[in-house]
Amino acid sequence: MITERPITSRAPGVKERTETRRDRAAVFRAYLALTKPQIVELLLVTTVPALMLAAGGWPDLRTLAVVLIGGALAGGAASALNCYIDRDIDELMRRTKRRPLPAHSVTPRAVLIFGLTLAVISVALMAVFTNWLATALTAGAIFYYDVIYTLWLKRRTPANTFWGGVCGAAPVIIGWAAVTGTVAPLGWALFAVVFFWQMPHFYALAIKYKDDYARAGIPMLPVVRSAGRVNFEIVLYTVLTVVASLAAWPLGLGPIYGITAIITGAFFLGEAFLLVNRTRKGGPIKPMRLFHWSITYLTILFIAVAVDALI
């Protein structure tokens, strides 16, 4: 007689151990998400080439390791503290409501401790292994992002993206300062590239999630200004980004960088004008095309910086 295969019961404790592993994995993923790894990755894309350019090639491994680890921890700290401060508005936005705090995966107190701990470790690493300028810039970037931008500017002025661009561009000069103890004009030129780049990059995202920001009461430019004003600023800051990238060329970069800056800058400008044209025609705006291309632009441009530093 064919009978149903009996269900094999798990040994005592197996289920509990499995659930414990799953809980630990979930907690790990939650804390990792708090650091916003995609943002940290983008910050390091600009930091490493700046390090190489300041060193005239590969920097010594200790400096490279300290700046990479310290920079990643600093970026993670700033992001985690940002999540702590913004937990009230994150609950209201579809884009952010799945973050660990709105999802109640972790407690606010734990996130605050986590963010502050990362901040202290990152600044301590920079203080011990680099110099006072790189350390001060690292601490200043964390403070600026979380206190000046997140707590104050973000909720009060549509110029928040502009002023917030300071901390987003800081890794360039932090990397430079870690190698030389100062920041040369070329370092400031690359800082300007990343600073101006953030406006078209983030305005595109803010257009996509305009309703989210309006629901949360955040005065992002696309929420409180006309489409014409937003288009003007997108084109203006895209032009300034390309101008800054070309201004960096004669300050110590070679033809590989220069040609790359011209070609990628032309595509970047073209994509910005396409967004403006689509807006004027009243069709689908497709702002995320500009958003994604802006990331590609910055990545390719700084790869060219790294290549020029090696030859």
CSV table of C-alpha atoms in Angstrom, one decimal:
chain,number,residue,atom,x,y,z
A,1,MET,CA,0.0,0.0,0.0
A,2,ILE,CA,1.3,3.4,-1.0
A,3,THR,CA,1.2,5.8,1.9
A,4,GLU,CA,1.9,9.5,2.3
A,5,ARG,CA,5.5,10.2,3.2
A,6,PRO,CA,5.6,11.2,6.8
A,7,ILE,CA,6.7,14.8,7.6
A,8,THR,CA,10.1,14.7,9.3
A,9,SER,CA,10.1,17.0,12.3
A,10,ARG,CA,13.0,19.3,13.0
A,11,ALA,CA,15.3,18.5,15.8
A,12,PRO,CA,14.8,20.6,18.9
A,13,GLY,CA,16.5,23.9,18.6
A,14,VAL,CA,16.9,23.9,14.8
A,15,LYS,CA,13.9,26.2,14.2
A,16,GLU,CA,15.1,28.6,16.8
A,17,ARG,CA,18.7,28.7,15.5
A,18,THR,CA,17.4,29.3,11.9
A,19,GLU,CA,15.1,32.2,13.1
A,20,THR,CA,18.0,33.6,15.1
A,21,ARG,CA,20.2,33.6,12.0
A,22,ARG,CA,17.5,35.3,10.0
A,23,ASP,CA,17.0,37.9,12.7
A,24,ARG,CA,20.7,38.7,12.7
A,25,ALA,CA,20.8,38.9,9.0
A,26,ALA,CA,17.8,41.2,9.0
A,27,VAL,CA,19.4,43.5,11.6
A,28,PHE,CA,22.7,43.5,9.6
A,29,ARG,CA,20.8,44.5,6.5
A,30,ALA,CA,19.0,47.2,8.4
A,31,TYR,CA,22.2,48.8,9.7
A,32,LEU,CA,23.8,48.5,6.3
A,33,ALA,CA,20.8,50.3,4.7
A,34,LEU,CA,21.2,53.1,7.2
A,35,THR,CA,24.6,53.9,5.8
A,36,LYS,CA,23.2,54.3,2.2
A,37,PRO,CA,25.9,52.3,0.5
A,38,GLN,CA,25.1,53.7,-3.0
A,39,ILE,CA,25.9,57.2,-1.8
A,40,VAL,CA,29.1,56.0,0.0
A,41,GLU,CA,30.1,54.3,-3.2
A,42,LEU,CA,29.6,57.4,-5.3
A,43,LEU,CA,31.6,59.5,-2.8
A,44,LEU,CA,34.5,57.1,-3.0
A,45,VAL,CA,34.4,57.3,-6.8
A,46,THR,CA,35.5,60.9,-6.5
A,47,THR,CA,37.8,60.5,-3.5
A,48,VAL,CA,40.2,57.8,-4.9
A,49,PRO,CA,41.0,59.7,-8.1
A,50,ALA,CA,41.6,62.9,-6.1
A,51,LEU,CA,44.0,60.9,-3.9
A,52,MET,CA,45.9,59.6,-6.9
A,53,LEU,CA,46.1,63.0,-8.5
A,54,ALA,CA,47.4,64.7,-5.3
A,55,ALA,CA,50.0,61.9,-4.9
A,56,GLY,CA,51.0,62.0,-8.6
A,57,GLY,CA,50.1,58.3,-9.0
A,58,TRP,CA,49.2,55.7,-6.4
A,59,PRO,CA,49.3,57.0,-2.9
A,60,ASP,CA,50.9,54.9,-0.2
A,61,LEU,CA,48.8,52.0,0.8
A,62,ARG,CA,48.3,53.2,4.4
A,63,THR,CA,46.9,56.6,3.3
A,64,LEU,CA,44.7,54.9,0.7
A,65,ALA,CA,43.3,52.4,3.2
A,66,VAL,CA,42.7,55.0,5.9
A,67,VAL,CA,41.0,57.5,3.6
A,68,LEU,CA,38.8,54.7,2.0
A,69,ILE,CA,37.8,53.2,5.4
A,70,GLY,CA,37.5,56.6,7.1
A,71,GLY,CA,35.6,58.1,4.2
A,72,ALA,CA,33.2,55.1,4.0
A,73,LEU,CA,32.6,55.3,7.8
A,74,ALA,CA,32.1,59.1,7.7
A,75,GLY,CA,29.7,58.8,4.8
A,76,GLY,CA,27.9,56.0,6.6
A,77,ALA,CA,27.7,58.0,9.8
A,78,ALA,CA,26.3,61.1,8.1
A,79,SER,CA,23.7,58.9,6.3
A,80,ALA,CA,22.7,57.1,9.5
A,81,LEU,CA,22.3,60.3,11.4
A,82,ASN,CA,20.4,61.7,8.5
A,83,CYS,CA,18.0,58.8,8.8
A,84,TYR,CA,17.6,59.4,12.5
A,85,ILE,CA,16.8,63.1,12.0
A,86,ASP,CA,14.5,62.6,9.0
A,87,ARG,CA,12.6,59.6,10.5
A,88,ASP,CA,9.4,61.7,10.8
A,89,ILE,CA,9.3,62.7,7.1
A,90,ASP,CA,10.6,59.4,5.9
A,91,GLU,CA,7.4,57.8,7.1
A,92,LEU,CA,5.4,60.1,4.8
A,93,MET,CA,7.4,59.5,1.6
A,94,ARG,CA,6.9,56.4,-0.6
A,95,ARG,CA,10.6,56.6,-1.6
A,96,THR,CA,11.8,56.4,2.0
A,97,LYS,CA,9.0,54.6,4.0
A,98,ARG,CA,10.8,51.3,3.7
A,99,ARG,CA,14.0,52.6,5.4
A,100,PRO,CA,14.8,50.8,8.6
A,101,LEU,CA,13.3,53.5,11.0
A,102,PRO,CA,10.0,53.9,9.2
A,103,ALA,CA,9.8,50.1,8.9
A,104,HIS,CA,10.6,49.8,12.6
A,105,SER,CA,13.5,47.4,11.9
A,106,VAL,CA,15.6,49.3,14.4
A,107,THR,CA,15.0,51.8,17.2
A,108,PRO,CA,15.8,55.5,16.9
A,109,ARG,CA,18.1,55.3,19.9
A,110,ALA,CA,20.1,52.5,18.3
A,111,VAL,CA,20.4,54.4,15.1
A,112,LEU,CA,21.6,57.5,16.9
A,113,ILE,CA,24.3,55.5,18.8
A,114,PHE,CA,25.3,53.7,15.6
A,115,GLY,CA,25.7,57.0,13.6
A,116,LEU,CA,27.6,58.7,16.4
A,117,THR,CA,29.9,55.7,16.8
A,118,LEU,CA,30.7,55.6,13.1
A,119,ALA,CA,31.4,59.4,13.2
A,120,VAL,CA,33.8,59.1,16.1
A,121,ILE,CA,35.7,56.2,14.6
A,122,SER,CA,36.0,57.9,11.2
A,123,VAL,CA,37.3,61.1,12.6
A,124,ALA,CA,39.7,59.2,15.0
A,125,LEU,CA,41.1,57.3,12.1
A,126,MET,CA,41.7,60.4,10.1
A,127,ALA,CA,43.3,62.1,13.1
A,128,VAL,CA,45.7,59.3,13.9
A,129,PHE,CA,46.8,58.4,10.4
A,130,THR,CA,46.4,61.6,8.3
A,131,ASN,CA,46.6,65.3,9.3
A,132,TRP,CA,44.7,68.0,10.9
A,133,LEU,CA,43.2,69.4,7.7
A,134,ALA,CA,41.8,66.1,6.4
A,135,THR,CA,40.5,65.4,9.9
A,136,ALA,CA,38.8,68.8,10.3
A,137,LEU,CA,37.2,68.5,6.8
A,138,THR,CA,35.9,65.0,7.6
A,139,ALA,CA,34.4,66.2,10.9
A,140,GLY,CA,33.1,69.3,9.3
A,141,ALA,CA,31.4,67.4,6.4
A,142,ILE,CA,29.5,65.1,8.9
A,143,PHE,CA,28.4,68.1,10.9
A,144,TYR,CA,27.4,70.2,7.9
A,145,TYR,CA,25.4,67.4,6.3
A,146,ASP,CA,23.5,66.5,9.5
A,147,VAL,CA,23.1,69.7,11.3
A,148,ILE,CA,23.3,72.5,8.7
A,149,TYR,CA,21.7,70.7,5.8
A,150,THR,CA,19.4,68.0,7.3
A,151,LEU,CA,18.2,69.8,10.4
A,152,TRP,CA,18.1,73.4,9.1
A,153,LEU,CA,18.3,74.0,5.4
A,154,LYS,CA,16.4,71.0,4.0
A,155,ARG,CA,13.2,71.9,5.8
A,156,ARG,CA,13.4,75.7,5.4
A,157,THR,CA,14.6,76.7,1.9
A,158,PRO,CA,14.4,75.6,-1.7
A,159,ALA,CA,18.1,76.5,-1.9
A,160,ASN,CA,18.8,73.4,0.3
A,161,THR,CA,20.3,71.4,-2.6
A,162,PHE,CA,22.7,74.2,-3.5
A,163,TRP,CA,24.0,74.6,0.1
A,164,GLY,CA,23.9,70.9,0.7
A,165,GLY,CA,26.3,70.4,-2.2
A,166,VAL,CA,29.2,71.5,0.0
A,167,CYS,CA,29.3,68.3,2.0
A,168,GLY,CA,28.7,66.1,-1.1
A,169,ALA,CA,31.8,67.6,-2.8
A,170,ALA,CA,33.9,67.5,0.4
A,171,PRO,CA,35.4,64.0,-0.2
A,172,VAL,CA,37.4,65.4,-3.1
A,173,ILE,CA,39.3,67.9,-1.0
A,174,ILE,CA,39.4,65.5,2.0
A,175,GLY,CA,41.3,63.0,-0.2
A,176,TRP,CA,43.6,65.7,-1.5
A,177,ALA,CA,44.3,67.1,2.0
A,178,ALA,CA,45.1,63.6,3.3
A,179,VAL,CA,47.9,63.3,0.9
A,180,THR,CA,49.4,66.8,0.8
A,181,GLY,CA,48.2,68.5,4.0
A,182,THR,CA,46.7,71.3,1.8
A,183,VAL,CA,44.4,71.7,-1.2
A,184,ALA,CA,45.8,72.9,-4.5
A,185,PRO,CA,43.8,74.9,-7.1
A,186,LEU,CA,43.2,71.7,-9.1
A,187,GLY,CA,41.7,70.1,-6.0
A,188,TRP,CA,39.3,73.0,-5.6
A,189,ALA,CA,38.4,72.8,-9.3
A,190,LEU,CA,37.4,69.2,-8.9
A,191,PHE,CA,35.5,70.2,-5.8
A,192,ALA,CA,33.6,72.7,-8.0
A,193,VAL,CA,32.8,70.0,-10.5
A,194,VAL,CA,31.1,67.8,-7.9
A,195,PHE,CA,29.5,70.8,-6.2
A,196,PHE,CA,27.7,72.1,-9.3
A,197,TRP,CA,27.0,68.5,-10.5
A,198,GLN,CA,24.7,67.9,-7.6
A,199,MET,CA,22.1,70.4,-8.6
A,200,PRO,CA,21.0,68.7,-12.0
A,201,HIS,CA,21.6,65.3,-10.4
A,202,PHE,CA,19.3,65.9,-7.4
A,203,TYR,CA,16.8,68.2,-9.1
A,204,ALA,CA,16.0,65.3,-11.5
A,205,LEU,CA,15.3,63.0,-8.5
A,206,ALA,CA,13.2,65.8,-6.9
A,207,ILE,CA,11.1,66.1,-10.0
A,208,LYS,CA,10.4,62.3,-10.0
A,209,TYR,CA,9.4,62.4,-6.3
A,210,LYS,CA,7.9,65.9,-6.3
A,211,ASP,CA,4.6,64.6,-4.7
A,212,ASP,CA,6.6,62.8,-2.0
A,213,TYR,CA,8.4,66.0,-1.0
A,214,ALA,CA,5.2,68.0,-1.1
A,215,ARG,CA,3.5,65.5,1.2
A,216,ALA,CA,6.3,65.7,3.7
A,217,GLY,CA,6.4,69.5,3.6
A,218,ILE,CA,10.0,69.7,2.2
A,219,PRO,CA,10.5,72.8,0.0
A,220,MET,CA,12.6,71.1,-2.7
A,221,LEU,CA,12.8,73.4,-5.8
A,222,PRO,CA,10.4,71.4,-8.0
A,223,VAL,CA,7.8,71.6,-5.2
A,224,VAL,CA,7.8,75.4,-4.6
A,225,ARG,CA,9.0,76.8,-8.0
A,226,SER,CA,7.7,76.6,-11.5
A,227,ALA,CA,8.9,74.0,-14.0
A,228,GLY,CA,10.5,76.9,-15.9
A,229,ARG,CA,12.6,77.9,-12.9
A,230,VAL,CA,13.6,74.3,-12.3
A,231,ASN,CA,14.6,73.9,-16.0
A,232,PHE,CA,16.7,77.1,-15.9
A,233,GLU,CA,18.6,75.9,-12.8
A,234,ILE,CA,19.2,72.4,-14.3
A,235,VAL,CA,20.7,73.9,-17.4
A,236,LEU,CA,22.6,76.6,-15.5
A,237,TYR,CA,24.3,74.1,-13.1
A,238,THR,CA,24.9,71.6,-15.9
A,239,VAL,CA,26.8,74.3,-17.8
A,240,LEU,CA,28.7,75.3,-14.7
A,241,THR,CA,29.6,71.6,-14.1
A,242,VAL,CA,31.0,71.3,-17.6
A,243,VAL,CA,32.8,74.6,-17.3
A,244,ALA,CA,34.4,73.6,-14.0
A,245,SER,CA,35.5,70.3,-15.5
A,246,LEU,CA,37.2,72.1,-18.4
A,247,ALA,CA,38.7,74.7,-16.1
A,248,ALA,CA,40.4,71.8,-14.2
A,249,TRP,CA,42.2,70.7,-17.4
A,250,PRO,CA,45.0,73.3,-17.6
A,251,LEU,CA,45.6,73.1,-13.9
A,252,GLY,CA,47.5,69.8,-14.1
A,253,LEU,CA,45.5,67.3,-16.1
A,254,GLY,CA,46.4,65.8,-19.5
A,255,PRO,CA,44.6,65.2,-22.9
A,256,ILE,CA,42.9,62.0,-21.8
A,257,TYR,CA,41.0,63.9,-19.1
A,258,GLY,CA,40.4,66.9,-21.4
A,259,ILE,CA,38.9,64.9,-24.2
A,260,THR,CA,36.8,62.9,-21.8
A,261,ALA,CA,35.6,66.1,-20.2
A,262,ILE,CA,34.5,67.5,-23.6
A,263,ILE,CA,32.7,64.4,-24.8
A,264,THR,CA,31.0,63.5,-21.5
A,265,GLY,CA,30.1,67.1,-20.9
A,266,ALA,CA,28.5,67.4,-24.3
A,267,PHE,CA,26.3,64.3,-23.5
A,268,PHE,CA,25.5,65.7,-20.1
A,269,LEU,CA,24.4,69.0,-21.5
A,270,GLY,CA,22.4,67.2,-24.2
A,271,GLU,CA,20.5,65.2,-21.7
A,272,ALA,CA,19.7,68.3,-19.6
A,273,PHE,CA,18.4,70.1,-22.7
A,274,LEU,CA,16.3,67.0,-23.6
A,275,LEU,CA,14.7,67.1,-20.2
A,276,VAL,CA,13.9,70.8,-20.7
A,277,ASN,CA,12.5,70.2,-24.2
A,278,ARG,CA,10.3,67.3,-23.0
A,279,THR,CA,8.9,69.5,-20.2
A,280,ARG,CA,8.1,72.3,-22.6
A,281,LYS,CA,6.2,70.0,-24.9
A,282,GLY,CA,4.1,68.6,-22.0
A,283,GLY,CA,5.0,65.0,-22.6
A,284,PRO,CA,6.6,62.5,-20.3
A,285,ILE,CA,9.5,64.3,-18.6
A,286,LYS,CA,11.6,61.1,-17.8
A,287,PRO,CA,13.8,62.9,-15.2
A,288,MET,CA,15.5,59.7,-14.1
A,289,ARG,CA,17.3,59.6,-17.5
A,290,LEU,CA,19.2,62.7,-16.5
A,291,PHE,CA,19.6,61.4,-12.9
A,292,HIS,CA,21.2,58.1,-14.1
A,293,TRP,CA,23.3,59.8,-16.8
A,294,SER,CA,24.6,62.3,-14.3
A,295,ILE,CA,26.0,59.4,-12.3
A,296,THR,CA,27.6,57.9,-15.4
A,297,TYR,CA,29.1,61.3,-16.3
A,298,LEU,CA,30.7,61.8,-12.9
A,299,THR,CA,32.1,58.2,-12.8
A,300,ILE,CA,33.6,58.4,-16.3
A,301,LEU,CA,35.1,61.9,-15.6
A,302,PHE,CA,36.8,60.8,-12.4
A,303,ILE,CA,38.0,57.6,-14.0
A,304,ALA,CA,39.7,59.9,-16.5
A,305,VAL,CA,41.2,61.8,-13.6
A,306,ALA,CA,42.7,58.6,-12.2
A,307,VAL,CA,44.1,57.5,-15.6
A,308,ASP,CA,45.7,60.9,-16.0
A,309,ALA,CA,47.3,60.6,-12.6
A,310,LEU,CA,48.9,57.3,-13.6
A,311,ILE,CA,50.5,58.4,-16.9
